[in-house]
Amino acid sequence: MLESRLAEMNLALPELGAAAGSFVGYKKSGNLLFISGQLPLKDGRPTLVGRLGEDVTVEQGYEAAQQCALNVLAQIKAAIDGRWDRVAQVVRLGGFVRCTPDFADAPKVVNGASDLFVRLFGAAGAHARAAVGVSSLPMNVAVEVEAVVEIIA
């Protein structure tokens, strides 16, 4: 079970909070599940604010991206009623890294999310991805991650 693998890594899925805007946390279309951008929130509070290349290290950003991935997983769990066997594959991740204009390591930061999906789902966790540096993110967090997952009906 996915939660037991997370526990072995000293990680846990967070409780889902309400969406903080005019959107939903996930949307199904056919066999695809689109997960809205997830912030590095734990207990409703940001785990990391700041900008990469200024006051946040790549290692801290990596951990924040991992927290975003945990929040993505919580959304997936809600969408599939906790039946992890319904996850066919992770199709794509989009990672947004709040950073200085000259910061060139956004991919290393977003690896925090990518690595977790591969560790949990193996080959089915390997995915297409974008890692983009941005000037602003909600709540001044350092990272945001969105996902597309193929599910079995």
Short mmCIF file of C-alpha atoms in Angstrom, two decimals:
data_model
loop_
_atom_site.label_atom_id
_atom_site.label_comp_id
_atom_site.label_asym_id
_atom_site.label_seq_id
_atom_site.Cartn_x
_atom_site.Cartn_y
_atom_site.Cartn_z
CA MET A 1 0.00 0.00 0.00
CA LEU A 2 1.24 3.47 -0.85
CA GLU A 3 0.77 4.89 2.65
CA SER A 4 2.94 2.17 4.18
CA ARG A 5 5.73 2.93 1.68
CA LEU A 6 5.45 6.60 2.62
CA ALA A 7 5.63 5.70 6.31
CA GLU A 8 8.85 3.77 5.64
CA MET A 9 10.23 7.05 4.21
CA ASN A 10 8.99 8.98 7.28
CA LEU A 11 6.44 10.76 5.09
CA ALA A 12 2.65 10.96 5.31
CA LEU A 13 -0.21 12.24 3.21
CA PRO A 14 -1.68 15.48 4.52
CA GLU A 15 -5.35 16.14 5.14
CA LEU A 16 -6.93 18.00 2.25
CA GLY A 17 -8.03 21.57 2.80
CA ALA A 18 -10.54 23.48 0.71
CA ALA A 19 -9.33 25.02 -2.53
CA ALA A 20 -8.21 28.61 -1.97
CA GLY A 21 -9.90 30.04 -5.03
CA SER A 22 -12.39 29.49 -7.83
CA PHE A 23 -11.19 26.01 -8.79
CA VAL A 24 -11.29 22.39 -7.66
CA GLY A 25 -8.39 20.28 -6.44
CA TYR A 26 -8.76 17.77 -9.25
CA LYS A 27 -10.80 17.15 -12.38
CA LYS A 28 -11.39 13.85 -14.18
CA SER A 29 -11.66 13.69 -17.96
CA GLY A 30 -11.96 10.18 -19.33
CA ASN A 31 -9.09 8.19 -17.83
CA LEU A 32 -7.07 11.30 -17.07
CA LEU A 33 -6.97 12.99 -13.71
CA PHE A 34 -5.78 16.61 -13.68
CA ILE A 35 -4.46 17.78 -10.30
CA SER A 36 -4.47 21.53 -9.66
CA GLY A 37 -1.22 23.16 -8.61
CA GLN A 38 -0.31 22.14 -5.06
CA LEU A 39 1.74 24.29 -2.73
CA PRO A 40 4.18 23.06 -0.08
CA LEU A 41 1.57 23.23 2.67
CA LYS A 42 1.51 21.16 5.83
CA ASP A 43 -1.34 21.60 8.31
CA GLY A 44 -2.56 24.45 6.11
CA ARG A 45 0.68 26.43 6.46
CA PRO A 46 3.54 26.92 3.99
CA THR A 47 6.60 24.81 4.74
CA LEU A 48 8.85 27.10 2.69
CA VAL A 49 8.57 30.69 1.53
CA GLY A 50 11.21 32.66 -0.30
CA ARG A 51 13.08 32.65 -3.59
CA LEU A 52 15.57 30.19 -4.94
CA GLY A 53 18.82 31.92 -5.78
CA GLU A 54 18.23 34.43 -2.97
CA ASP A 55 17.23 33.04 0.43
CA VAL A 56 16.28 29.41 -0.35
CA THR A 57 18.73 26.62 -1.20
CA VAL A 58 18.21 23.97 -3.87
CA GLU A 59 18.01 21.35 -1.09
CA GLN A 60 15.25 23.28 0.68
CA GLY A 61 13.42 23.70 -2.63
CA TYR A 62 13.75 19.96 -3.30
CA GLU A 63 12.08 19.22 0.06
CA ALA A 64 9.33 21.76 -0.67
CA ALA A 65 8.68 20.10 -4.05
CA GLN A 66 8.41 16.78 -2.23
CA GLN A 67 5.79 18.31 0.08
CA CYS A 68 3.92 19.56 -3.00
CA ALA A 69 4.01 15.99 -4.35
CA LEU A 70 2.51 14.70 -1.09
CA ASN A 71 -0.33 17.17 -1.55
CA VAL A 72 -0.75 15.99 -5.16
CA LEU A 73 -0.96 12.43 -3.83
CA ALA A 74 -3.63 13.47 -1.31
CA GLN A 75 -5.70 14.86 -4.20
CA ILE A 76 -5.20 11.64 -6.18
CA LYS A 77 -6.29 9.58 -3.17
CA ALA A 78 -9.50 11.61 -2.89
CA ALA A 79 -10.20 11.22 -6.61
CA ILE A 80 -9.74 7.43 -6.63
CA ASP A 81 -11.40 6.78 -3.25
CA GLY A 82 -8.10 5.55 -1.83
CA ARG A 83 -7.81 2.70 -4.34
CA TRP A 84 -4.16 3.08 -5.38
CA ASP A 85 -4.45 0.14 -7.78
CA ARG A 86 -6.43 2.52 -10.01
CA VAL A 87 -3.30 4.58 -10.78
CA ALA A 88 -2.09 3.42 -14.19
CA GLN A 89 0.72 5.96 -14.53
CA VAL A 90 1.87 9.48 -13.79
CA VAL A 91 1.73 11.18 -17.19
CA ARG A 92 3.11 14.67 -16.53
CA LEU A 93 4.26 17.00 -13.79
CA GLY A 94 4.51 20.75 -14.01
CA GLY A 95 6.79 22.43 -11.51
CA PHE A 96 6.97 26.15 -10.82
CA VAL A 97 9.92 27.52 -8.87
CA ARG A 98 9.87 31.04 -7.43
CA CYS A 99 13.37 32.30 -8.12
CA THR A 100 15.72 35.08 -9.08
CA PRO A 101 16.07 35.84 -12.82
CA ASP A 102 19.50 34.17 -13.02
CA PHE A 103 18.53 30.95 -11.17
CA ALA A 104 19.09 28.00 -13.54
CA ASP A 105 18.43 24.98 -11.28
CA ALA A 106 14.63 24.76 -11.35
CA PRO A 107 14.87 21.15 -12.65
CA LYS A 108 16.93 20.14 -9.60
CA VAL A 109 14.26 21.60 -7.32
CA VAL A 110 11.34 19.90 -9.09
CA ASN A 111 13.22 16.60 -8.83
CA GLY A 112 11.91 16.55 -5.25
CA ALA A 113 8.46 15.75 -6.67
CA SER A 114 9.65 13.62 -9.59
CA ASP A 115 11.88 11.42 -7.44
CA LEU A 116 9.04 10.72 -5.00
CA PHE A 117 6.67 9.59 -7.75
CA VAL A 118 9.28 7.25 -9.22
CA ARG A 119 10.10 5.82 -5.76
CA LEU A 120 6.43 5.16 -5.07
CA PHE A 121 5.20 3.95 -8.47
CA GLY A 122 8.36 2.63 -10.16
CA ALA A 123 8.25 2.79 -13.95
CA ALA A 124 4.61 3.97 -13.81
CA GLY A 125 5.84 7.01 -11.87
CA ALA A 126 8.22 8.15 -14.64
CA HIS A 127 6.65 11.12 -16.39
CA ALA A 128 7.00 13.99 -18.82
CA ARG A 129 7.73 17.25 -17.03
CA ALA A 130 8.24 20.99 -17.14
CA ALA A 131 10.27 22.88 -14.52
CA VAL A 132 9.79 26.61 -14.87
CA GLY A 133 11.25 29.52 -12.94
CA VAL A 134 8.68 32.19 -12.02
CA SER A 135 8.74 35.53 -10.24
CA SER A 136 5.70 34.96 -8.01
CA LEU A 137 3.68 32.15 -6.43
CA PRO A 138 0.72 32.18 -4.03
CA MET A 139 1.56 32.89 -0.38
CA ASN A 140 5.18 33.61 -1.48
CA VAL A 141 5.93 29.87 -1.44
CA ALA A 142 9.03 28.70 -3.24
CA VAL A 143 7.50 25.84 -5.27
CA GLU A 144 4.20 24.67 -6.80
CA VAL A 145 3.55 21.32 -8.53
CA GLU A 146 0.65 20.19 -10.75
CA ALA A 147 0.09 16.74 -12.27
CA VAL A 148 -1.74 14.68 -14.84
CA VAL A 149 -2.32 11.03 -13.92
CA GLU A 150 -3.87 8.22 -15.91
CA ILE A 151 -6.33 6.20 -13.87
CA ILE A 152 -8.16 2.93 -14.44
CA ALA A 153 -11.94 3.33 -14.38
#
